[in-house]
mmCIF file of C-alpha atoms in Angstrom:
data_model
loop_
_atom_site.group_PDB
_atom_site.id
_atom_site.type_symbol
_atom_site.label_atom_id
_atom_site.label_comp_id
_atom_site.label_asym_id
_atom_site.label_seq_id
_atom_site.Cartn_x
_atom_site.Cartn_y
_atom_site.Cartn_z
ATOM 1 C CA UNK A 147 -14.460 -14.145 -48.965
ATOM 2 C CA UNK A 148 -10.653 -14.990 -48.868
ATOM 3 C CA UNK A 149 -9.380 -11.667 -48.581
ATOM 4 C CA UNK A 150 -11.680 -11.103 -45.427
ATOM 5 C CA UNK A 151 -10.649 -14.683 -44.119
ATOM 6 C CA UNK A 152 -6.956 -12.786 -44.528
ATOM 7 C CA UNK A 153 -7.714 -10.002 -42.315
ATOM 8 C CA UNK A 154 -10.076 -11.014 -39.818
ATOM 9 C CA UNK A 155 -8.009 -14.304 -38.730
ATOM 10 C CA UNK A 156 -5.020 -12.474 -38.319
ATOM 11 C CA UNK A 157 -6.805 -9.574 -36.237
ATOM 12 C CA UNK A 158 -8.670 -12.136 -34.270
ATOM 13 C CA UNK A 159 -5.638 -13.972 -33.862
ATOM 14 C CA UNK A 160 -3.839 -10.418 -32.378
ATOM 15 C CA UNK A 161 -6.944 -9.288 -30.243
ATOM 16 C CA UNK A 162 -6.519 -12.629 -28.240
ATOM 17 C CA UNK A 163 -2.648 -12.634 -28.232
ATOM 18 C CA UNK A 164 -2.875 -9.011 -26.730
ATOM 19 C CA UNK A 165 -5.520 -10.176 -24.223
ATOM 20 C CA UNK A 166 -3.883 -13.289 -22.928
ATOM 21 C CA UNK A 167 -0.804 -10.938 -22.594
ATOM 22 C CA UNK A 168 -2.458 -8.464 -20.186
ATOM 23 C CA UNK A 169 -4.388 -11.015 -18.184
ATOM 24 C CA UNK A 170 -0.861 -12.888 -17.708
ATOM 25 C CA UNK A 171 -0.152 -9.168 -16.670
ATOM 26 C CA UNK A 172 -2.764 -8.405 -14.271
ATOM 27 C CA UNK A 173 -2.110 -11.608 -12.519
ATOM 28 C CA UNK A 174 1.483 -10.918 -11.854
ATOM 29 C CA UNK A 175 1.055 -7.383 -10.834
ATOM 30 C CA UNK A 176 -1.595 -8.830 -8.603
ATOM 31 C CA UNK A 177 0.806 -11.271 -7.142
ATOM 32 C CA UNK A 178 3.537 -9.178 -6.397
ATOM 33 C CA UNK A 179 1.482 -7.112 -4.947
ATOM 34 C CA UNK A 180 -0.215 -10.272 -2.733
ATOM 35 C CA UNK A 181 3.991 -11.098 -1.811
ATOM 36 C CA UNK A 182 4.599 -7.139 -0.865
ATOM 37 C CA UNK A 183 1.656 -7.312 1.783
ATOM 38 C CA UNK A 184 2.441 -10.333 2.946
ATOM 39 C CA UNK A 185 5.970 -9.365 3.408
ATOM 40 C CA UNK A 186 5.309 -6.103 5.293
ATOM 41 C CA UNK A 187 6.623 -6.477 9.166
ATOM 42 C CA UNK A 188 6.688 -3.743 12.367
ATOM 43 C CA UNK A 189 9.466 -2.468 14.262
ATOM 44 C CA UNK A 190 9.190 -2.049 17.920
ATOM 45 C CA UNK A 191 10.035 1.392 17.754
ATOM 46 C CA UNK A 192 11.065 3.006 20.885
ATOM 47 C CA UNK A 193 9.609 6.057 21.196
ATOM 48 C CA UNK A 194 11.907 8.143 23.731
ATOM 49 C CA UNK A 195 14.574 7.531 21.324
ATOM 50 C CA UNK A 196 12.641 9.672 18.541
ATOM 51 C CA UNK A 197 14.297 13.271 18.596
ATOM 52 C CA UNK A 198 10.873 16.054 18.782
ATOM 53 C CA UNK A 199 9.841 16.372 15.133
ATOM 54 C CA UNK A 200 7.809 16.306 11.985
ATOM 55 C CA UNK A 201 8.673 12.866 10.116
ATOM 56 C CA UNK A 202 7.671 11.934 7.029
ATOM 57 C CA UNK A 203 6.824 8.522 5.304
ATOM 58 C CA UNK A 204 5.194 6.563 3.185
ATOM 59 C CA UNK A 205 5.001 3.028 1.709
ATOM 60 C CA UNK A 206 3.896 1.535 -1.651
ATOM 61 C CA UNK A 207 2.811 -2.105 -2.312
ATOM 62 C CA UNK A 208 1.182 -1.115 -6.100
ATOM 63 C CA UNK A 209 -2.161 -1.068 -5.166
ATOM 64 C CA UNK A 210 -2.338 0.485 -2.210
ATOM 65 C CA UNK A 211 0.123 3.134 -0.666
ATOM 66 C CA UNK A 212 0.083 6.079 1.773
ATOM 67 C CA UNK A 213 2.531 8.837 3.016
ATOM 68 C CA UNK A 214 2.102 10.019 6.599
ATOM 69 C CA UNK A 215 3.245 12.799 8.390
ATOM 70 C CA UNK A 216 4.103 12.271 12.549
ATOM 71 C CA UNK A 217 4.623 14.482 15.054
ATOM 72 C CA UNK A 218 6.813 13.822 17.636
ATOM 73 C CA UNK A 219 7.128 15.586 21.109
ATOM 74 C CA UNK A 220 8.842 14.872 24.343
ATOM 75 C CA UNK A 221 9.070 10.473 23.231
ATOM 76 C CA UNK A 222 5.103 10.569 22.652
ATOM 77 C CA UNK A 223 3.629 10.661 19.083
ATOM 78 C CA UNK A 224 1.227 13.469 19.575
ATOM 79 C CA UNK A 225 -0.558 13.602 15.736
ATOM 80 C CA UNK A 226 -0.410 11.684 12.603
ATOM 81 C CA UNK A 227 -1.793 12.972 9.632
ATOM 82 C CA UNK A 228 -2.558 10.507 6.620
ATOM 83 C CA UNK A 229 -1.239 12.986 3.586
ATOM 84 C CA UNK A 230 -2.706 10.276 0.894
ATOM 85 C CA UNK A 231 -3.852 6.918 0.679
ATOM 86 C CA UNK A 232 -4.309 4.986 -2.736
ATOM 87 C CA UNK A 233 -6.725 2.092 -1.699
ATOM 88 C CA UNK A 234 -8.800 0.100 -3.430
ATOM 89 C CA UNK A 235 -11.402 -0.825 -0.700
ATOM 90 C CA UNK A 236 -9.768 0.483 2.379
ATOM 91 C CA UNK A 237 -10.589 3.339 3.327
ATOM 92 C CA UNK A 238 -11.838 2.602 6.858
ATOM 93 C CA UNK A 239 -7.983 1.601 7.536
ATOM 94 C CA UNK A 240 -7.606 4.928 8.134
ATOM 95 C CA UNK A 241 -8.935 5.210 11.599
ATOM 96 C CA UNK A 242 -5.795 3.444 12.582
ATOM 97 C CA UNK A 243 -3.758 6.878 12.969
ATOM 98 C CA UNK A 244 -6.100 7.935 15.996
ATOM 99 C CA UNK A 245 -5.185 4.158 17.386
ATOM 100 C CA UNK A 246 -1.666 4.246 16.959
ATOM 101 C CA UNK A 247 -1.939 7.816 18.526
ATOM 102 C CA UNK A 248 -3.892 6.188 21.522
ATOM 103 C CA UNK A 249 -1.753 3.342 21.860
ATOM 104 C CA UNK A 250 1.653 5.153 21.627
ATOM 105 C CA UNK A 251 3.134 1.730 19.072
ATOM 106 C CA UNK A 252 2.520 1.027 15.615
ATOM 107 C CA UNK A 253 1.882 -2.439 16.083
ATOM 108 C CA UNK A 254 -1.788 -2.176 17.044
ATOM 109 C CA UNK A 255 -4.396 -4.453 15.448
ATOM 110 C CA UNK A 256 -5.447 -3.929 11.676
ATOM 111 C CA UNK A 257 -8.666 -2.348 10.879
ATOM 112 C CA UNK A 258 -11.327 -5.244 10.084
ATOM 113 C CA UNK A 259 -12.028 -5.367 6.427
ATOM 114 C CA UNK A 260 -9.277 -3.379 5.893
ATOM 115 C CA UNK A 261 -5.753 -5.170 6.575
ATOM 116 C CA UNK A 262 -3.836 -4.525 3.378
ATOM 117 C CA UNK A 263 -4.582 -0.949 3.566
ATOM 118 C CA UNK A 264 -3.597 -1.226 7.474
ATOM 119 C CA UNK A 265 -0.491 -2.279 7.206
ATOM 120 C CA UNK A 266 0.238 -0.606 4.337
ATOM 121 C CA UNK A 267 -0.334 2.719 6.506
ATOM 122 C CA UNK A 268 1.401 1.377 9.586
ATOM 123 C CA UNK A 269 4.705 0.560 7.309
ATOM 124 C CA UNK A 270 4.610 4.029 6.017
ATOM 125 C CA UNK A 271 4.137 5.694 9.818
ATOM 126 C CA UNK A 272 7.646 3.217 10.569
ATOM 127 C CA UNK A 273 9.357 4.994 7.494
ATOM 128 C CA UNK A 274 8.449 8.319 8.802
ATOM 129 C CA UNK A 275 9.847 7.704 12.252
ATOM 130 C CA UNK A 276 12.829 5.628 11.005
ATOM 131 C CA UNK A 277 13.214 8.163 8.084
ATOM 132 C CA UNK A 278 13.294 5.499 4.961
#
């Protein structure tokens, strides 16, 4: 009985150490990730100032990122294409090319349901035409 009081404890005592650890992990990760969102503004880019091209971008918050390729011709953004997007439940964000495309600006309304992933997109269609 005492020898298996000498290895279980200890092991027990370990399993929870290691689990308190990553939960205090996960929490931070999810925080700075929370602060990058929340962080993420828009440029008022003007368009006629954006030599005819292929630009590309992308942006990474840890959960969610995407890399964009846009088109440029004559001051008018005539395609984006949405290379990738990492999302966790955002998917539907990614409408918000054809928008931006419509609306000739990147700041155009976030996709209901879908705002991290939104801006997260947005932010990485910026970098593309501001080449960071």
């Amino acid at each position: 009985m005492f020898k298996i009081k000498t290895i279980v404890l200890p092991l027990i005592i370990s399993i929870l150490i290691i689990g308190i650890f990553s939960g205090a992990c996960y929490l931070s990760d999810v925080n700075n990730y929370k602060k990058a969102v929340a962080s993420i503004t828009i440029a008022n880019i003007d368009l006629s100032r954006i030599p005819d091209g292929v630009y590309d971008g992308s942006y990474d918050v840890g959960y969610i990122s995407a890399k964009a390729e846009v088109i440029v011709a004559n001051g008018v953004i005539k395609t984006i294409n949405l290379i990738e997007h990492q999302n966790e439940r955002g998917s539907s964000a990614e409408v918000i090319t054809d928008t931006i495309v419509k609306e000739q600006t990147i700041d155009v309304d976030a996709v209901t349901g879908a705002t991290n992933s939104s801006k997260v997109i947005k932010k990485a269609i910026e970098n593309a035409l501001l080449q960071k």
